[in-house]
PDB file of C-alpha atoms in Angstrom:
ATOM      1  CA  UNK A 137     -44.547  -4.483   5.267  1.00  0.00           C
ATOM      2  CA  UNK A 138     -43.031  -3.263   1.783  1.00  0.00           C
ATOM      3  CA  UNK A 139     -45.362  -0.435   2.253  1.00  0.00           C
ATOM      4  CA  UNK A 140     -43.824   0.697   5.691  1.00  0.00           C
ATOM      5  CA  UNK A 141     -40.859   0.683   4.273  1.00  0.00           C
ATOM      6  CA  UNK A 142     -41.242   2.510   1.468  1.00  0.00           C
ATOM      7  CA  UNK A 143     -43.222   5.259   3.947  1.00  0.00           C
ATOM      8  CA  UNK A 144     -40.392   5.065   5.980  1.00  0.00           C
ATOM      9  CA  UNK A 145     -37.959   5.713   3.115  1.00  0.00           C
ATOM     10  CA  UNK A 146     -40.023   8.642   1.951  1.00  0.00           C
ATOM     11  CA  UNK A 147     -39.939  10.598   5.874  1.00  0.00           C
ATOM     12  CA  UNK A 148     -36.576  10.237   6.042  1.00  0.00           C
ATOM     13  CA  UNK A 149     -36.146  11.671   2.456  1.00  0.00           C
ATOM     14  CA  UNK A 150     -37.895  14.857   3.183  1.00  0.00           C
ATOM     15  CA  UNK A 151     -35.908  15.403   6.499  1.00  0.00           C
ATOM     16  CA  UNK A 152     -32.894  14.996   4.946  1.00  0.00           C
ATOM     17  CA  UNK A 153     -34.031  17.849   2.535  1.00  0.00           C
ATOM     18  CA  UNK A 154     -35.552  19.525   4.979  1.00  0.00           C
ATOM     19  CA  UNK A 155     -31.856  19.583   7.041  1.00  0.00           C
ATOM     20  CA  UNK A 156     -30.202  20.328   4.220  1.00  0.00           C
ATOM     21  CA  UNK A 157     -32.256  23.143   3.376  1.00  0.00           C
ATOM     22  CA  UNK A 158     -31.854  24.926   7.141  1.00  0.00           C
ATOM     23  CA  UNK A 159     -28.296  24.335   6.577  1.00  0.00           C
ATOM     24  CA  UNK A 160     -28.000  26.051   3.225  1.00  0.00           C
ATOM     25  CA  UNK A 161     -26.614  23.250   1.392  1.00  0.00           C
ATOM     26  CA  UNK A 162     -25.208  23.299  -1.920  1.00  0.00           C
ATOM     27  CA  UNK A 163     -23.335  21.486  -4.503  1.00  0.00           C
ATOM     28  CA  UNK A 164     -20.190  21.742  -2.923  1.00  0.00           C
ATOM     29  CA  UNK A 165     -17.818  21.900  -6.096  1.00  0.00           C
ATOM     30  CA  UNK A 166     -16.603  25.808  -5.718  1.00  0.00           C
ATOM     31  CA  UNK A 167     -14.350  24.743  -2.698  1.00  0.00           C
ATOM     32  CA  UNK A 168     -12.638  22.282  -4.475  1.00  0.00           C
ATOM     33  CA  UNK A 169      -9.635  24.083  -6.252  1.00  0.00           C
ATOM     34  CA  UNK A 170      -7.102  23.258  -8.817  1.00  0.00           C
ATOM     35  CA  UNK A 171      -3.711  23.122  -7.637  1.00  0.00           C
ATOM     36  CA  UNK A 172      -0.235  23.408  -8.979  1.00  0.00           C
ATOM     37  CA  UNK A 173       3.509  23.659  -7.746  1.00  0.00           C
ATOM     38  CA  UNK A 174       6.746  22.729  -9.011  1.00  0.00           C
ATOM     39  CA  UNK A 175      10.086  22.990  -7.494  1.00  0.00           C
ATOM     40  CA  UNK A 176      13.381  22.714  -9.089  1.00  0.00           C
ATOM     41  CA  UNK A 177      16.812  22.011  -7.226  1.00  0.00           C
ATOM     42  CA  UNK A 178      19.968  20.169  -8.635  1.00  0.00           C
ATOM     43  CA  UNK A 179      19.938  16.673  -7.710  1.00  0.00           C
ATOM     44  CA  UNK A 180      23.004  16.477  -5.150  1.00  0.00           C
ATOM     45  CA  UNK A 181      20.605  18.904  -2.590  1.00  0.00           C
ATOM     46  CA  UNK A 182      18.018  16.163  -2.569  1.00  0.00           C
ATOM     47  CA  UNK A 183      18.494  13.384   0.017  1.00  0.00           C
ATOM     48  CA  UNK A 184      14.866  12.863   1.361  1.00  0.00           C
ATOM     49  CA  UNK A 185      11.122  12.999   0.463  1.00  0.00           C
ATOM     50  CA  UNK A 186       8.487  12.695   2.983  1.00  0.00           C
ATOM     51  CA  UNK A 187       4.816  13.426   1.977  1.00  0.00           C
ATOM     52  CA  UNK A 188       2.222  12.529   4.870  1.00  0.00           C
ATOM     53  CA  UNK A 189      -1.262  13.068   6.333  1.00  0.00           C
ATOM     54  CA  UNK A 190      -3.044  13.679   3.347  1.00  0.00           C
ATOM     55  CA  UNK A 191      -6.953  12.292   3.029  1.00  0.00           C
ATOM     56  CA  UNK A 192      -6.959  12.704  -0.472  1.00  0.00           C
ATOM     57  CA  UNK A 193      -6.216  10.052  -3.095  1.00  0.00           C
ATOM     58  CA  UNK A 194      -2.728  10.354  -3.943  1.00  0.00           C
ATOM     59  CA  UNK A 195      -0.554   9.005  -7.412  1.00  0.00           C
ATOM     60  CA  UNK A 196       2.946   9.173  -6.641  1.00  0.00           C
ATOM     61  CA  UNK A 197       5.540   8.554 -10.009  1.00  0.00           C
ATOM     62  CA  UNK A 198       9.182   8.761 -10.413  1.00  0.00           C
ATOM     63  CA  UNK A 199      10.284   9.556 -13.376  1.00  0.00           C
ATOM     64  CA  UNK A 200      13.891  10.231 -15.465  1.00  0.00           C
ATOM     65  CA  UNK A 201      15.043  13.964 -15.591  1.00  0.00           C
ATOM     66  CA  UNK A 202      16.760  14.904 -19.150  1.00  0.00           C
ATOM     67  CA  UNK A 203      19.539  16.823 -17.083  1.00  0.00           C
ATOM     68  CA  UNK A 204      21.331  16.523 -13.933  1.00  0.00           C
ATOM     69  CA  UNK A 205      18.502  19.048 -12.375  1.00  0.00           C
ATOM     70  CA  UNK A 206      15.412  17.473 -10.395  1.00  0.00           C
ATOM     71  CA  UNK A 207      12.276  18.936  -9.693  1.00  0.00           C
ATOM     72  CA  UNK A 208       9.068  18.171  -7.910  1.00  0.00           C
ATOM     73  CA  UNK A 209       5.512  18.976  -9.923  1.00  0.00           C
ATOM     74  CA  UNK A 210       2.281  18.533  -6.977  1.00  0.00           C
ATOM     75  CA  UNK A 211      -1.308  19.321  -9.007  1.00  0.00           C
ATOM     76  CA  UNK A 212      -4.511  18.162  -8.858  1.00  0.00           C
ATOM     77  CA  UNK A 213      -7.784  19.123  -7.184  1.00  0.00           C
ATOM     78  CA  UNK A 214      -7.887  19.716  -3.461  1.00  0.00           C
ATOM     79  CA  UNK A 215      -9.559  22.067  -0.906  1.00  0.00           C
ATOM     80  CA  UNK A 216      -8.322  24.986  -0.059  1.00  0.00           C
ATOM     81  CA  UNK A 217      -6.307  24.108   3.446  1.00  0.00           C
ATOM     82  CA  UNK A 218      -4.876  21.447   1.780  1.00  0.00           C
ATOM     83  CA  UNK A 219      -3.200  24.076  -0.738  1.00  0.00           C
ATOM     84  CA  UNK A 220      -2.268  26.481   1.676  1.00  0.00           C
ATOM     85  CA  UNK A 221      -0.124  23.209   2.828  1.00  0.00           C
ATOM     86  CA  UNK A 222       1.211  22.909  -0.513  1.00  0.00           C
ATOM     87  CA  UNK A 223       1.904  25.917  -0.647  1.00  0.00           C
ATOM     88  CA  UNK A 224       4.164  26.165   2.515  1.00  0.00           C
ATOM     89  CA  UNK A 225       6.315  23.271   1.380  1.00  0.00           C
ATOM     90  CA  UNK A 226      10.062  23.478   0.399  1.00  0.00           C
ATOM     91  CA  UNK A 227      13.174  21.680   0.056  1.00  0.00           C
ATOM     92  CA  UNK A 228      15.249  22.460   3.427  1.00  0.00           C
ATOM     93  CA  UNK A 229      18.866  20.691   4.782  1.00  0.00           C
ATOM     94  CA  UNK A 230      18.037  18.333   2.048  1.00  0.00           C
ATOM     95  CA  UNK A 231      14.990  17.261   2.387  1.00  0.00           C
ATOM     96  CA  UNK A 232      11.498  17.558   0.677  1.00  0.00           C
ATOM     97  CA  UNK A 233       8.523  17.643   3.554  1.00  0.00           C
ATOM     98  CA  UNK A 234       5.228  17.897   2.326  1.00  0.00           C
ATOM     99  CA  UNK A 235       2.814  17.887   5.666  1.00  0.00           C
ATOM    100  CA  UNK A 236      -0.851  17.868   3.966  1.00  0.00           C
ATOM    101  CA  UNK A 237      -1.960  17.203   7.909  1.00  0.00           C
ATOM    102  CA  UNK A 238      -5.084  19.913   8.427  1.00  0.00           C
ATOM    103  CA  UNK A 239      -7.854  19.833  11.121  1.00  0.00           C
ATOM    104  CA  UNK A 240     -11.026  18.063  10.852  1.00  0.00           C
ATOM    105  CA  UNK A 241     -14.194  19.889   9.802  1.00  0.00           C
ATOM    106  CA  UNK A 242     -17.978  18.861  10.603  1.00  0.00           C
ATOM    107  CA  UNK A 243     -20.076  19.038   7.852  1.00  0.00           C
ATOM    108  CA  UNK A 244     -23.781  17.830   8.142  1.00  0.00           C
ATOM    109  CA  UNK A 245     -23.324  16.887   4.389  1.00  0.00           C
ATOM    110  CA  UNK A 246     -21.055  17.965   1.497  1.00  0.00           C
ATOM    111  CA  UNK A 247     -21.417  17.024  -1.841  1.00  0.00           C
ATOM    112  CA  UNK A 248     -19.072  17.492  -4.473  1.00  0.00           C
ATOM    113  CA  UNK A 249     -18.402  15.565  -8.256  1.00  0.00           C
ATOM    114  CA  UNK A 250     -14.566  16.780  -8.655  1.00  0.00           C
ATOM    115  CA  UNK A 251     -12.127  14.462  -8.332  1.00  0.00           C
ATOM    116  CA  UNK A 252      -9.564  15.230  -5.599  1.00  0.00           C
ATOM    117  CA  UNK A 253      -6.714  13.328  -6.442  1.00  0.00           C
ATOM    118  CA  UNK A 254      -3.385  14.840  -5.695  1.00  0.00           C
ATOM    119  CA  UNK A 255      -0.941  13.756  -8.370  1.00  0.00           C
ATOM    120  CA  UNK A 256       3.132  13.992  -7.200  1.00  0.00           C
ATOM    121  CA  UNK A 257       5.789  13.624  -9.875  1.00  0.00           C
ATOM    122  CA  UNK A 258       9.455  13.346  -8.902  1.00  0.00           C
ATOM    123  CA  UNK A 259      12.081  13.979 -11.454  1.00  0.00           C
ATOM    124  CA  UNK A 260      15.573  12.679 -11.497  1.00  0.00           C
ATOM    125  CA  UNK A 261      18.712  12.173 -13.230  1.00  0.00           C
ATOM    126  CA  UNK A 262      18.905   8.643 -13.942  1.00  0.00           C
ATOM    127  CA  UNK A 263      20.196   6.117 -11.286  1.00  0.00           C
ATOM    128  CA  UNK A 264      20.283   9.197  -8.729  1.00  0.00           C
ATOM    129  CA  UNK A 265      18.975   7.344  -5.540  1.00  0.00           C
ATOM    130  CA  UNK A 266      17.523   8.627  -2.243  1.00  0.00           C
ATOM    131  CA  UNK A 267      18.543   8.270   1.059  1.00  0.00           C
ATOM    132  CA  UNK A 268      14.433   8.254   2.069  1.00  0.00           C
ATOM    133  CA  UNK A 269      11.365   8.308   0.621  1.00  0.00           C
ATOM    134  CA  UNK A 270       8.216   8.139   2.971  1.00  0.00           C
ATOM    135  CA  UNK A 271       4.740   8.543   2.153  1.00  0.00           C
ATOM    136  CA  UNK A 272       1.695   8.470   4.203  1.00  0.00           C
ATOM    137  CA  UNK A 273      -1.603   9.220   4.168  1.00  0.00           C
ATOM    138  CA  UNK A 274      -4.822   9.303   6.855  1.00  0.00           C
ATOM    139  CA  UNK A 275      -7.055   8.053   4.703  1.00  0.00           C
ATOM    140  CA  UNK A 276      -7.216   7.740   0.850  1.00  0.00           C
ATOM    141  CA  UNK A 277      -6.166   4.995  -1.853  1.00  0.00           C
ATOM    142  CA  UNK A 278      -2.478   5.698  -3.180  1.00  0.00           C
ATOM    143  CA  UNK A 279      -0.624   4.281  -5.748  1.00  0.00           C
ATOM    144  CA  UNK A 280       3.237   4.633  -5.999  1.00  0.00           C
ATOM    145  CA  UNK A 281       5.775   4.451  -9.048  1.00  0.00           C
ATOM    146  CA  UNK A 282       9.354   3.964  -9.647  1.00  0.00           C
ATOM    147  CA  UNK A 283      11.316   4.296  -6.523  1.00  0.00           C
ATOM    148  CA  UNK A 284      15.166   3.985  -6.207  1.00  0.00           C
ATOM    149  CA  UNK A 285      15.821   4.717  -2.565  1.00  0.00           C
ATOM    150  CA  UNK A 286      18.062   3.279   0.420  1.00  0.00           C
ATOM    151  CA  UNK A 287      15.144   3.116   2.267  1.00  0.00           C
ATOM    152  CA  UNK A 288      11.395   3.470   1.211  1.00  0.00           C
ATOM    153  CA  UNK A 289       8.188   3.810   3.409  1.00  0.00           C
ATOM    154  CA  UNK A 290       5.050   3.855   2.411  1.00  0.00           C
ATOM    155  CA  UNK A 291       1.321   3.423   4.752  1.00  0.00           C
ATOM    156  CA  UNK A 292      -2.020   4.740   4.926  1.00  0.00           C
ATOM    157  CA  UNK A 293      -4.183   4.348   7.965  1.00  0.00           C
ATOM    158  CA  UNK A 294      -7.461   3.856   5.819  1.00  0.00           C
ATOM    159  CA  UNK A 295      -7.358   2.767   2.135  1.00  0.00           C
ATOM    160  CA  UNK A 296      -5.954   0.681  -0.645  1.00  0.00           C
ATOM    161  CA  UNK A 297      -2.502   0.681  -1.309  1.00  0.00           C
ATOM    162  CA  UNK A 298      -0.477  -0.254  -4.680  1.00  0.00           C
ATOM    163  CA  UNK A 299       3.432   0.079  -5.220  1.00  0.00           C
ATOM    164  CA  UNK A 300       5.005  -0.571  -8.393  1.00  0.00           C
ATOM    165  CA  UNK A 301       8.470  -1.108  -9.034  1.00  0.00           C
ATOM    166  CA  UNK A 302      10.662  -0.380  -6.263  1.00  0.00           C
ATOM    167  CA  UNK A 303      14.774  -0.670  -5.585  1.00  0.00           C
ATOM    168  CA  UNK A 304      15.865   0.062  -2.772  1.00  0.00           C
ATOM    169  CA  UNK A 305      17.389  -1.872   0.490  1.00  0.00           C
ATOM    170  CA  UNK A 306      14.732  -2.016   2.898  1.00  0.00           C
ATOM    171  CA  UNK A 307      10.996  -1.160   2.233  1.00  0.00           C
ATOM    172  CA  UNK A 308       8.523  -0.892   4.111  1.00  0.00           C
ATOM    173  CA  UNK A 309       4.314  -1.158   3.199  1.00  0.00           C
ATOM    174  CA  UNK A 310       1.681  -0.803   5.558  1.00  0.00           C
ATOM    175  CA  UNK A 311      -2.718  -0.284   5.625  1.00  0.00           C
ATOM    176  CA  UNK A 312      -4.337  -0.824   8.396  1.00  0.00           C
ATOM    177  CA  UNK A 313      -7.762  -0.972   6.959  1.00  0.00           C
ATOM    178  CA  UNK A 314      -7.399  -1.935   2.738  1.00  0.00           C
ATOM    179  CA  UNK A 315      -6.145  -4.228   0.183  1.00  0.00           C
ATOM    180  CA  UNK A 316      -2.304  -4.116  -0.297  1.00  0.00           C
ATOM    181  CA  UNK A 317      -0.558  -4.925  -3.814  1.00  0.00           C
ATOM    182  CA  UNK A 318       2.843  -4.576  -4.523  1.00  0.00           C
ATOM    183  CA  UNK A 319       4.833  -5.436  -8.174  1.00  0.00           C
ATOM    184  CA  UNK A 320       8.409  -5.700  -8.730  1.00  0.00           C
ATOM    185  CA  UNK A 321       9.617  -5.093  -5.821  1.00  0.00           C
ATOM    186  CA  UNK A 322      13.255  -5.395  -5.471  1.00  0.00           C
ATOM    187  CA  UNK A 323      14.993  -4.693  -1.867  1.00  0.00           C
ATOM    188  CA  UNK A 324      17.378  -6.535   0.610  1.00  0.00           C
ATOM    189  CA  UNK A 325      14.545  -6.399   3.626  1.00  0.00           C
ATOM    190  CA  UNK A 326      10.741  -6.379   2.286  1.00  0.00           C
ATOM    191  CA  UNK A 327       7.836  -5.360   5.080  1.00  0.00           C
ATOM    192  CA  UNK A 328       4.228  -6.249   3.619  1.00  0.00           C
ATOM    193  CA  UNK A 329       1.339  -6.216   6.413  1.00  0.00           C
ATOM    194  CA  UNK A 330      -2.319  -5.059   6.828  1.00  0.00           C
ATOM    195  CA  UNK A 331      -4.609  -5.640   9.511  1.00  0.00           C
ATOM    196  CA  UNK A 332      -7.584  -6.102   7.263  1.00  0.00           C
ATOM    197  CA  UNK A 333      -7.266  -6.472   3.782  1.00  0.00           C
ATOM    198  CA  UNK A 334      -5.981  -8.689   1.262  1.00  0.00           C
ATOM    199  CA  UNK A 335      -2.290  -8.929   0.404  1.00  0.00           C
ATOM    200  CA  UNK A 336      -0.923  -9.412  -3.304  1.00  0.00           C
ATOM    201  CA  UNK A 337       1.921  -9.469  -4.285  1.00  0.00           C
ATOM    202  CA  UNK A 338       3.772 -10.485  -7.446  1.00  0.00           C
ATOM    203  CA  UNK A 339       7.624 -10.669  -8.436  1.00  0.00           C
ATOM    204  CA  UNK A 340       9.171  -9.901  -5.415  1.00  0.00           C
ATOM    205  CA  UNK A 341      13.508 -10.284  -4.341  1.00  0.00           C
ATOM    206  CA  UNK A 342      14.418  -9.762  -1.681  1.00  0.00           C
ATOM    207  CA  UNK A 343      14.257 -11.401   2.768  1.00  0.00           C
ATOM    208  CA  UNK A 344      10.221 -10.845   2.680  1.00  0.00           C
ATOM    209  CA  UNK A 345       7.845 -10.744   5.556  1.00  0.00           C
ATOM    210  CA  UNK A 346       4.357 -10.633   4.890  1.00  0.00           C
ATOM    211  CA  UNK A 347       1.330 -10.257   7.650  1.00  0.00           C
ATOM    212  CA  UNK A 348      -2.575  -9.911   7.659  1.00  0.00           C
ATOM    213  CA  UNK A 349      -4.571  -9.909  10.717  1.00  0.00           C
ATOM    214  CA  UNK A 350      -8.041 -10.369   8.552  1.00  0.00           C
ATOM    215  CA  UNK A 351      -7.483 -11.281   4.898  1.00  0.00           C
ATOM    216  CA  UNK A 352      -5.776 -13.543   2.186  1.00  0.00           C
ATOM    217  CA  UNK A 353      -2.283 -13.649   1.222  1.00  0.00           C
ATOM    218  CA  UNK A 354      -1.333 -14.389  -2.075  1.00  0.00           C
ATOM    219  CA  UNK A 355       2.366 -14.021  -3.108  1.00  0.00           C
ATOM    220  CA  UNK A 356       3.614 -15.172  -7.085  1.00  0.00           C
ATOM    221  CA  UNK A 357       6.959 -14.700  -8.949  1.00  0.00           C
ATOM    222  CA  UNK A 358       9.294 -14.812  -4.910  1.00  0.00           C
ATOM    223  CA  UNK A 359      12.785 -14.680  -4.543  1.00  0.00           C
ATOM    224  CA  UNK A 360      14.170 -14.828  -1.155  1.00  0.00           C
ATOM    225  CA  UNK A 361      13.325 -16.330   2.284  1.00  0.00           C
ATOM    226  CA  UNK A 362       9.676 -15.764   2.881  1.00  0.00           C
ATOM    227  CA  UNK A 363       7.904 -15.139   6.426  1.00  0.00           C
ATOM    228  CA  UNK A 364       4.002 -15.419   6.259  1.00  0.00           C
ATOM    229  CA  UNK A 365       1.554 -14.533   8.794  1.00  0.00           C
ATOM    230  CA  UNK A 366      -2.246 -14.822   8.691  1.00  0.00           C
ATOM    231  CA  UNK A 367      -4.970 -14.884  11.700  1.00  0.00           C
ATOM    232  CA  UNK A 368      -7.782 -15.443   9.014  1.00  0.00           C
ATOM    233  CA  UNK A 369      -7.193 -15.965   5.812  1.00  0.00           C
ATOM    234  CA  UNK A 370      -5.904 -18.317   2.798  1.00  0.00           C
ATOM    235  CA  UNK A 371      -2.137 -18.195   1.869  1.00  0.00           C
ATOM    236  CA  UNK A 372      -0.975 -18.998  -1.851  1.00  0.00           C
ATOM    237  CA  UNK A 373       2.915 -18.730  -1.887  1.00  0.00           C
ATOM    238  CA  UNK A 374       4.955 -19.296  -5.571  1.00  0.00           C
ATOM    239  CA  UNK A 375       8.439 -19.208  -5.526  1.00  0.00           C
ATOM    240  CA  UNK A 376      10.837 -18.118  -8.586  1.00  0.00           C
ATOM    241  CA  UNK A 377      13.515 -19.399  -6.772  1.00  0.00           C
ATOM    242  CA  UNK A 378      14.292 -21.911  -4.151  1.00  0.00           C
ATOM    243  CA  UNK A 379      14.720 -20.327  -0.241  1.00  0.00           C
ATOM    244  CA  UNK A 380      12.846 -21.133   3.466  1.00  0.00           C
ATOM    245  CA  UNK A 381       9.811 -20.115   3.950  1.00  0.00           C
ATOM    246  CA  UNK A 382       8.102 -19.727   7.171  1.00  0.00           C
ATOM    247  CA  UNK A 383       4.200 -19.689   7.417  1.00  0.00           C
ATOM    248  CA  UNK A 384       1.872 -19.563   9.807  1.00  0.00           C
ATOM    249  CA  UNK A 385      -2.105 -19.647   9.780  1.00  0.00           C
ATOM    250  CA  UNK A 386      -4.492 -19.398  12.640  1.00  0.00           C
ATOM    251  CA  UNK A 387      -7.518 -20.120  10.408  1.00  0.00           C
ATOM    252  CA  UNK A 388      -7.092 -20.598   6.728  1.00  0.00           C
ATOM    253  CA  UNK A 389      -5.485 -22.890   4.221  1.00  0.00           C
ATOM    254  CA  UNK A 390      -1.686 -22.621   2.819  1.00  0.00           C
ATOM    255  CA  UNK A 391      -1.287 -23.455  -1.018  1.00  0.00           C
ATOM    256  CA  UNK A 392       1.972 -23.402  -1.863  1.00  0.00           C
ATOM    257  CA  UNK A 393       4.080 -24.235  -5.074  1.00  0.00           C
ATOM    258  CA  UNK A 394       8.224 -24.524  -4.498  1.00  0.00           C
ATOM    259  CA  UNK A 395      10.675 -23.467  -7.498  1.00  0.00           C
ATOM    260  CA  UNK A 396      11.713 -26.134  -9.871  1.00  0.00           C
ATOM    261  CA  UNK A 397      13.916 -28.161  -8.572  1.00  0.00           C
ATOM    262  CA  UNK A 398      13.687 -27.384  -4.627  1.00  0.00           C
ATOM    263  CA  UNK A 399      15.725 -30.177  -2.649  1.00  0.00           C
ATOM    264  CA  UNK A 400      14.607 -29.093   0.456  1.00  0.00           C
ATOM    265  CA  UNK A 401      12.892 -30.259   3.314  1.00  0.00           C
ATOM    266  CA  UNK A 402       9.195 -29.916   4.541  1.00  0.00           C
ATOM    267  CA  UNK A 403       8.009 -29.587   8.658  1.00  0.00           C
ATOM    268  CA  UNK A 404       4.461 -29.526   8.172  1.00  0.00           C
ATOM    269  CA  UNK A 405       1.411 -29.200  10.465  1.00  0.00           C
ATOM    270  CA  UNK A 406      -2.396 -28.944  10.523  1.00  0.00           C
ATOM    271  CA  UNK A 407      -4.382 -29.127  13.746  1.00  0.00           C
ATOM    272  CA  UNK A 408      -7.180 -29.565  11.739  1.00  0.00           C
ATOM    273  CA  UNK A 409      -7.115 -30.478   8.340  1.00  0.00           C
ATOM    274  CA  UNK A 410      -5.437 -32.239   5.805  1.00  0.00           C
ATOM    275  CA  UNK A 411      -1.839 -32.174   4.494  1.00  0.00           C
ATOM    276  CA  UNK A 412      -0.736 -33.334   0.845  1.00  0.00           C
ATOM    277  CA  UNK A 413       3.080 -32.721  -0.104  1.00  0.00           C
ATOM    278  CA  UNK A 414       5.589 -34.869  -1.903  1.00  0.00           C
ATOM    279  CA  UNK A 415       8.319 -36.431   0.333  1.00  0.00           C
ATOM    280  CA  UNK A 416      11.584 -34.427   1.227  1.00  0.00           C
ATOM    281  CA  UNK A 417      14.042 -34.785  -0.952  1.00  0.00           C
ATOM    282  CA  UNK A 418      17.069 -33.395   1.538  1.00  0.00           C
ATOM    283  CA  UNK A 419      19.142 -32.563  -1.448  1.00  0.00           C
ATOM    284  CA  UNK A 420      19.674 -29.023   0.150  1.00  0.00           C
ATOM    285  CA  UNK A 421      19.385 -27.040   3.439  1.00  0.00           C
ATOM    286  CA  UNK A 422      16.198 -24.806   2.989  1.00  0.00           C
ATOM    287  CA  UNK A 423      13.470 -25.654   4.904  1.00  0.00           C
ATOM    288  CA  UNK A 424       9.603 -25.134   4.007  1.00  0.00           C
ATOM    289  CA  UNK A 425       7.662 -24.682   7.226  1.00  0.00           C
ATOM    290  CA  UNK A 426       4.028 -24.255   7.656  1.00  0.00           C
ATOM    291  CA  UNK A 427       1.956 -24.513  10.699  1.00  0.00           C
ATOM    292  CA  UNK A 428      -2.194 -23.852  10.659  1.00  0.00           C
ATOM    293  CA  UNK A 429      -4.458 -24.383  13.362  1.00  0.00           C
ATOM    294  CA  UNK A 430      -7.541 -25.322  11.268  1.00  0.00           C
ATOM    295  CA  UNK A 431      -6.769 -25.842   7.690  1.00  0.00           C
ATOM    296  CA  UNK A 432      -5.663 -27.450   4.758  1.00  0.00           C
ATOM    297  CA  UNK A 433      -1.576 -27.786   3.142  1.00  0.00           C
ATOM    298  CA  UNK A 434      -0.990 -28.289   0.082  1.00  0.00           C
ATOM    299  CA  UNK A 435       2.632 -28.101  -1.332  1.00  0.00           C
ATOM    300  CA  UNK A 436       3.279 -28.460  -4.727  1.00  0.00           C
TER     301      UNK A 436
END
């Protein structure tokens, strides 16, 4: 059987090289091309960034401006489409749009080694803050820095997601398909959800709702009323500070650990499976409720 396999193995090797070889493959690193743009603009004509429909990797980071001027540095390594996007972008009513949407290609198979990461850097005076930022991409892992903003939007249809440090007063985080983590996030409304993927989070203030179709939730360091939904998946909740919570588990247990001192109440269920919590105290109003179909609760 081993040896089948191994014959097997070896076909399909030589008609792999024998396709590639009809289709004039090569080492595809000459169409991947450095890229680099900066924009400068005084800070008052800057209301609004939107960057979206990239599949590349993308690093977003705010940063402090020496002077009252802004500016905007894209670079990295990229195909050639994708530049001629760049390249088109401009600030206009107010607004920075940066549409890296371009039309899908069939290739039988492309190799390259380069990394094609687009890195964005933002530049502000200090304390300026948007009216929007909102960044999206089709597909690609992102990672965002250092956003003051009145509102601030960030998803990806396909890939990991991480947002650091954020102040604004609502955000919003989305993935459909990959892990979610957000730090020090800071914002009056707070929108955390994937459909498959896990969801961390850690020191969060702010009215947070948190939802995973297919994944475990695990939330440390929260400040503010907490809503928690999970169709599969463990939830771990830790609160800084004592506020309702709301959770809700189809199939998965619910650990979680009140703030020193919490006076509340508890309305707990399990359908199946076991519930340990101490007795309400009803010292104060908030309530800690959490519902699972099949699954352990655990408050602490």
């Amino acid at each position: 059987m081993r040896k089948r396999w191994i014959l097997t193995a070896i076909i399909l090797f030589v008609v792999g090289i024998t396709g590639l070889t009809f289709n004039k493959f090569e080492v595809d690193d000459k169409k991947i091309i450095n890229v680099e743009k900066e924009w400068t603009f005084d800070a008052q004509t800057l209301n609004n960034i939107t960057v979206n429909g990239t599949s590349n990797d993308l690093d977003v980071k705010f940063i402090t401006s020496d002077s009252a001027t802004g500016s905007i540095l894209v670079n990295g390594n990229t195909d050639q489409d994708t530049i001629d996007k760049i390249n088109m972008a401009s600030i206009v009513n107010n607004k920075f749009e940066l549409d890296l949407k371009t039309e899908f290609k069939f290739q039988f198979l492309n190799l390259n080694f380069k990394n094609t990461k687009i890195y964005i850097t933002v530049s502000l005076p200090k304390d300026y803050k948007l009216d929007v930022v909102d960044i999206g991409t089709n597909s690609g892992n992102f990672n965002i820095e250092q956003v003051l903003a009145k509102q601030a939007t960030f998803n990806t249809k396909s890939g990991n997601v991480k947002v650091v440090n954020v102040l604004a007063d609502q955000t919003t985080i989305t993935t459909y398909s990959g892990n979610l983590k957000a730090e020090d996030i800071h914002a009056e409304t707070i929108s955390l959800s994937t459909k498959s993927g896990n969801l961390t989070a850690n020191t969060i203030m702010g009215e947070l709702q948190a939802s995973v179709n297919s994944g475990n939730i695990k939330i440390d360091d929260l400040s503010g009323e907490v809503t928690a939904k999970s169709s599969s998946g463990n939830v771990t909740i830790s609160q800084a500070t004592a506020h309702a919570a709301d959770v809700t588990v189809a199939s998965g247990n619910v650990t979680f650990t009140t703030a020193e001192g919490f006076g509340g109440f508890y309305e707990l269920r399990s359908n199946s499976g076991n519930i340990h919590a101490p007795d309400s105290l009803g010292t104060s109003t908030e309530i800690i409720k959490i519902n699972t179909k099949s699954g352990n609760i655990k408050v602490k």
